[in-house]
């Protein structure tokens, strides 16, 4: 009988802790930045190979793979989870999120885009509850968006 964590057969592990132990025994590579376009494809292929060999169920694959994120990849993952309302969403203030966004944009240099492009990307990276209040408004830069978001947060705090 198959269980939620495995692909069936025998008694596959059922908790993330057991899966993490088995996963780490395979010595998966960490992922932080791309030095060539093929890097991500090779890393993903390696992860899939490990998951196949372990018979890992879908419910643990993303958690195990992102456990190996470091540096820019980890920062991107945290921003993605925040934008989607993940477990980091209620812990990070809009100011902290803006600082992290600006720091990441700094790493990208010219690839981060113009101030207007960064402002737009910042709005779309926000948690849905905050995004709804600013997505259709025009700002000069990220700081303008962050100020509007902070005002929304203050208004919500006062309403409680």
PDB file of C-alpha atoms in Angstrom:
ATOM      1  CA  UNK A   1       0.000   0.000   0.000  1.00  0.00           C
ATOM      2  CA  UNK A   2       1.375   3.423  -0.950  1.00  0.00           C
ATOM      3  CA  UNK A   3       1.417   6.262   1.522  1.00  0.00           C
ATOM      4  CA  UNK A   4       1.333  10.016   1.091  1.00  0.00           C
ATOM      5  CA  UNK A   5       5.090  10.393   1.207  1.00  0.00           C
ATOM      6  CA  UNK A   6       6.232   7.642  -1.112  1.00  0.00           C
ATOM      7  CA  UNK A   7       5.648   5.952  -4.389  1.00  0.00           C
ATOM      8  CA  UNK A   8       4.582   2.651  -2.840  1.00  0.00           C
ATOM      9  CA  UNK A   9       6.218  -0.685  -2.127  1.00  0.00           C
ATOM     10  CA  UNK A  10       7.797  -1.524   1.206  1.00  0.00           C
ATOM     11  CA  UNK A  11       7.536   1.050   3.925  1.00  0.00           C
ATOM     12  CA  UNK A  12       8.738   4.355   2.479  1.00  0.00           C
ATOM     13  CA  UNK A  13       9.376   7.210   4.910  1.00  0.00           C
ATOM     14  CA  UNK A  14       6.346   9.242   5.887  1.00  0.00           C
ATOM     15  CA  UNK A  15       7.760  12.377   7.516  1.00  0.00           C
ATOM     16  CA  UNK A  16       9.833  15.216   6.117  1.00  0.00           C
ATOM     17  CA  UNK A  17      12.548  14.413   8.666  1.00  0.00           C
ATOM     18  CA  UNK A  18      12.929  10.851   7.441  1.00  0.00           C
ATOM     19  CA  UNK A  19      12.877  12.024   3.825  1.00  0.00           C
ATOM     20  CA  UNK A  20      15.481  14.690   4.590  1.00  0.00           C
ATOM     21  CA  UNK A  21      17.808  12.091   6.087  1.00  0.00           C
ATOM     22  CA  UNK A  22      17.472   9.806   3.051  1.00  0.00           C
ATOM     23  CA  UNK A  23      17.748  12.776   0.677  1.00  0.00           C
ATOM     24  CA  UNK A  24      20.954  14.075   2.293  1.00  0.00           C
ATOM     25  CA  UNK A  25      22.569  10.628   2.069  1.00  0.00           C
ATOM     26  CA  UNK A  26      22.448  11.101  -1.715  1.00  0.00           C
ATOM     27  CA  UNK A  27      24.653  14.209  -1.322  1.00  0.00           C
ATOM     28  CA  UNK A  28      22.515  16.539  -3.475  1.00  0.00           C
ATOM     29  CA  UNK A  29      24.231  19.650  -4.782  1.00  0.00           C
ATOM     30  CA  UNK A  30      23.225  23.078  -3.518  1.00  0.00           C
ATOM     31  CA  UNK A  31      21.889  25.682  -5.917  1.00  0.00           C
ATOM     32  CA  UNK A  32      22.621  29.389  -5.570  1.00  0.00           C
ATOM     33  CA  UNK A  33      23.282  31.149  -8.885  1.00  0.00           C
ATOM     34  CA  UNK A  34      23.497  30.419 -12.580  1.00  0.00           C
ATOM     35  CA  UNK A  35      26.853  30.590 -14.293  1.00  0.00           C
ATOM     36  CA  UNK A  36      25.376  29.228 -17.524  1.00  0.00           C
ATOM     37  CA  UNK A  37      21.832  28.638 -18.844  1.00  0.00           C
ATOM     38  CA  UNK A  38      22.271  24.884 -18.500  1.00  0.00           C
ATOM     39  CA  UNK A  39      23.017  25.034 -14.754  1.00  0.00           C
ATOM     40  CA  UNK A  40      19.367  25.042 -13.670  1.00  0.00           C
ATOM     41  CA  UNK A  41      18.482  22.195 -16.040  1.00  0.00           C
ATOM     42  CA  UNK A  42      21.374  20.067 -14.778  1.00  0.00           C
ATOM     43  CA  UNK A  43      20.500  20.765 -11.146  1.00  0.00           C
ATOM     44  CA  UNK A  44      16.813  19.922 -11.707  1.00  0.00           C
ATOM     45  CA  UNK A  45      17.747  16.714 -13.556  1.00  0.00           C
ATOM     46  CA  UNK A  46      19.959  15.728 -10.622  1.00  0.00           C
ATOM     47  CA  UNK A  47      17.122  16.404  -8.139  1.00  0.00           C
ATOM     48  CA  UNK A  48      14.664  14.373 -10.242  1.00  0.00           C
ATOM     49  CA  UNK A  49      17.145  11.506 -10.403  1.00  0.00           C
ATOM     50  CA  UNK A  50      17.436  11.492  -6.604  1.00  0.00           C
ATOM     51  CA  UNK A  51      13.654  11.685  -6.149  1.00  0.00           C
ATOM     52  CA  UNK A  52      13.139   8.805  -8.591  1.00  0.00           C
ATOM     53  CA  UNK A  53      15.694   6.591  -6.883  1.00  0.00           C
ATOM     54  CA  UNK A  54      14.198   7.284  -3.454  1.00  0.00           C
ATOM     55  CA  UNK A  55      10.602   6.934  -4.645  1.00  0.00           C
ATOM     56  CA  UNK A  56       9.859  10.329  -3.119  1.00  0.00           C
ATOM     57  CA  UNK A  57       6.249  11.465  -3.287  1.00  0.00           C
ATOM     58  CA  UNK A  58       5.286  14.829  -4.748  1.00  0.00           C
ATOM     59  CA  UNK A  59       4.325  16.265  -1.360  1.00  0.00           C
ATOM     60  CA  UNK A  60       7.974  16.436  -0.244  1.00  0.00           C
ATOM     61  CA  UNK A  61       9.824  17.197  -3.500  1.00  0.00           C
ATOM     62  CA  UNK A  62       9.572  20.998  -3.383  1.00  0.00           C
ATOM     63  CA  UNK A  63      10.536  21.150   0.293  1.00  0.00           C
ATOM     64  CA  UNK A  64      13.543  18.904  -0.235  1.00  0.00           C
ATOM     65  CA  UNK A  65      14.711  20.697  -3.375  1.00  0.00           C
ATOM     66  CA  UNK A  66      14.373  24.174  -1.882  1.00  0.00           C
ATOM     67  CA  UNK A  67      16.261  22.975   1.193  1.00  0.00           C
ATOM     68  CA  UNK A  68      19.312  22.982  -1.092  1.00  0.00           C
ATOM     69  CA  UNK A  69      18.805  26.607  -2.203  1.00  0.00           C
ATOM     70  CA  UNK A  70      21.473  29.056  -1.086  1.00  0.00           C
ATOM     71  CA  UNK A  71      22.330  32.698  -1.759  1.00  0.00           C
ATOM     72  CA  UNK A  72      20.346  34.328  -4.573  1.00  0.00           C
ATOM     73  CA  UNK A  73      18.224  31.220  -5.134  1.00  0.00           C
ATOM     74  CA  UNK A  74      17.188  31.132  -1.471  1.00  0.00           C
ATOM     75  CA  UNK A  75      16.399  34.855  -1.506  1.00  0.00           C
ATOM     76  CA  UNK A  76      14.299  34.384  -4.634  1.00  0.00           C
ATOM     77  CA  UNK A  77      12.440  31.467  -3.012  1.00  0.00           C
ATOM     78  CA  UNK A  78      11.665  33.505   0.107  1.00  0.00           C
ATOM     79  CA  UNK A  79      10.366  36.376  -2.045  1.00  0.00           C
ATOM     80  CA  UNK A  80       8.264  33.956  -4.083  1.00  0.00           C
ATOM     81  CA  UNK A  81       6.758  32.370  -0.963  1.00  0.00           C
ATOM     82  CA  UNK A  82       6.045  35.798   0.496  1.00  0.00           C
ATOM     83  CA  UNK A  83       4.316  36.899  -2.694  1.00  0.00           C
ATOM     84  CA  UNK A  84       2.196  33.767  -2.669  1.00  0.00           C
ATOM     85  CA  UNK A  85       1.292  34.103   1.011  1.00  0.00           C
ATOM     86  CA  UNK A  86       3.625  31.352   2.202  1.00  0.00           C
ATOM     87  CA  UNK A  87       4.820  30.737   5.739  1.00  0.00           C
ATOM     88  CA  UNK A  88       7.132  33.763   5.582  1.00  0.00           C
ATOM     89  CA  UNK A  89       4.290  36.148   4.736  1.00  0.00           C
ATOM     90  CA  UNK A  90       3.293  37.131   8.262  1.00  0.00           C
ATOM     91  CA  UNK A  91       6.839  37.455   9.597  1.00  0.00           C
ATOM     92  CA  UNK A  92       8.342  40.022   7.234  1.00  0.00           C
ATOM     93  CA  UNK A  93       7.314  43.673   7.253  1.00  0.00           C
ATOM     94  CA  UNK A  94       6.870  45.613   4.032  1.00  0.00           C
ATOM     95  CA  UNK A  95      10.023  47.569   4.889  1.00  0.00           C
ATOM     96  CA  UNK A  96      12.050  44.360   5.280  1.00  0.00           C
ATOM     97  CA  UNK A  97      10.617  43.053   2.018  1.00  0.00           C
ATOM     98  CA  UNK A  98      11.514  46.310   0.237  1.00  0.00           C
ATOM     99  CA  UNK A  99      15.085  46.174   1.586  1.00  0.00           C
ATOM    100  CA  UNK A 100      15.467  42.586   0.393  1.00  0.00           C
ATOM    101  CA  UNK A 101      13.961  43.430  -3.003  1.00  0.00           C
ATOM    102  CA  UNK A 102      16.314  46.405  -3.460  1.00  0.00           C
ATOM    103  CA  UNK A 103      19.306  44.296  -2.389  1.00  0.00           C
ATOM    104  CA  UNK A 104      18.397  41.617  -4.939  1.00  0.00           C
ATOM    105  CA  UNK A 105      17.895  44.261  -7.632  1.00  0.00           C
ATOM    106  CA  UNK A 106      21.360  45.561  -6.770  1.00  0.00           C
ATOM    107  CA  UNK A 107      22.852  42.133  -7.434  1.00  0.00           C
ATOM    108  CA  UNK A 108      21.201  42.060 -10.842  1.00  0.00           C
ATOM    109  CA  UNK A 109      22.488  45.473 -11.884  1.00  0.00           C
ATOM    110  CA  UNK A 110      21.190  46.521 -15.321  1.00  0.00           C
ATOM    111  CA  UNK A 111      19.190  43.276 -15.594  1.00  0.00           C
ATOM    112  CA  UNK A 112      16.950  44.521 -12.758  1.00  0.00           C
ATOM    113  CA  UNK A 113      15.475  47.067 -15.180  1.00  0.00           C
ATOM    114  CA  UNK A 114      14.640  50.746 -14.934  1.00  0.00           C
ATOM    115  CA  UNK A 115      13.135  52.330 -11.808  1.00  0.00           C
ATOM    116  CA  UNK A 116       9.691  52.019 -13.409  1.00  0.00           C
ATOM    117  CA  UNK A 117      10.247  48.334 -14.223  1.00  0.00           C
ATOM    118  CA  UNK A 118      11.507  47.652 -10.698  1.00  0.00           C
ATOM    119  CA  UNK A 119       8.499  49.478  -9.236  1.00  0.00           C
ATOM    120  CA  UNK A 120       6.172  47.280 -11.281  1.00  0.00           C
ATOM    121  CA  UNK A 121       8.011  44.062 -10.348  1.00  0.00           C
ATOM    122  CA  UNK A 122       7.943  45.075  -6.685  1.00  0.00           C
ATOM    123  CA  UNK A 123       4.162  45.621  -6.760  1.00  0.00           C
ATOM    124  CA  UNK A 124       3.584  42.212  -8.356  1.00  0.00           C
ATOM    125  CA  UNK A 125       5.899  40.489  -5.849  1.00  0.00           C
ATOM    126  CA  UNK A 126       3.858  41.675  -2.863  1.00  0.00           C
ATOM    127  CA  UNK A 127       1.540  39.446  -0.862  1.00  0.00           C
ATOM    128  CA  UNK A 128      -1.909  39.430  -2.508  1.00  0.00           C
ATOM    129  CA  UNK A 129      -3.583  41.307   0.369  1.00  0.00           C
ATOM    130  CA  UNK A 130      -1.158  44.207  -0.001  1.00  0.00           C
ATOM    131  CA  UNK A 131      -0.864  43.961  -3.769  1.00  0.00           C
ATOM    132  CA  UNK A 132      -4.571  44.643  -4.245  1.00  0.00           C
ATOM    133  CA  UNK A 133      -4.175  48.083  -2.656  1.00  0.00           C
ATOM    134  CA  UNK A 134      -1.404  49.296  -4.979  1.00  0.00           C
ATOM    135  CA  UNK A 135      -1.281  47.249  -8.163  1.00  0.00           C
ATOM    136  CA  UNK A 136      -3.264  49.749 -10.254  1.00  0.00           C
ATOM    137  CA  UNK A 137      -1.521  52.831  -8.867  1.00  0.00           C
ATOM    138  CA  UNK A 138       1.515  54.516 -10.433  1.00  0.00           C
ATOM    139  CA  UNK A 139       4.578  55.318  -8.319  1.00  0.00           C
ATOM    140  CA  UNK A 140       7.926  56.933  -9.119  1.00  0.00           C
ATOM    141  CA  UNK A 141       9.954  54.130  -7.563  1.00  0.00           C
ATOM    142  CA  UNK A 142      10.006  51.235  -5.096  1.00  0.00           C
ATOM    143  CA  UNK A 143      10.121  53.603  -2.115  1.00  0.00           C
ATOM    144  CA  UNK A 144       6.786  55.105  -3.184  1.00  0.00           C
ATOM    145  CA  UNK A 145       5.214  51.652  -3.308  1.00  0.00           C
ATOM    146  CA  UNK A 146       6.726  50.775   0.072  1.00  0.00           C
ATOM    147  CA  UNK A 147       5.334  53.976   1.625  1.00  0.00           C
ATOM    148  CA  UNK A 148       1.852  53.201   0.299  1.00  0.00           C
ATOM    149  CA  UNK A 149       2.080  49.635   1.610  1.00  0.00           C
ATOM    150  CA  UNK A 150       3.221  50.865   5.021  1.00  0.00           C
ATOM    151  CA  UNK A 151       0.231  53.231   5.126  1.00  0.00           C
ATOM    152  CA  UNK A 152      -2.081  50.307   4.340  1.00  0.00           C
ATOM    153  CA  UNK A 153      -0.472  48.292   7.155  1.00  0.00           C
ATOM    154  CA  UNK A 154      -0.863  51.192   9.615  1.00  0.00           C
ATOM    155  CA  UNK A 155      -4.526  51.610   8.649  1.00  0.00           C
ATOM    156  CA  UNK A 156      -5.130  47.883   9.146  1.00  0.00           C
ATOM    157  CA  UNK A 157      -3.393  47.970  12.552  1.00  0.00           C
ATOM    158  CA  UNK A 158      -5.576  50.875  13.688  1.00  0.00           C
ATOM    159  CA  UNK A 159      -8.715  49.045  12.576  1.00  0.00           C
ATOM    160  CA  UNK A 160      -7.948  46.109  14.883  1.00  0.00           C
TER     161      UNK A 160
END
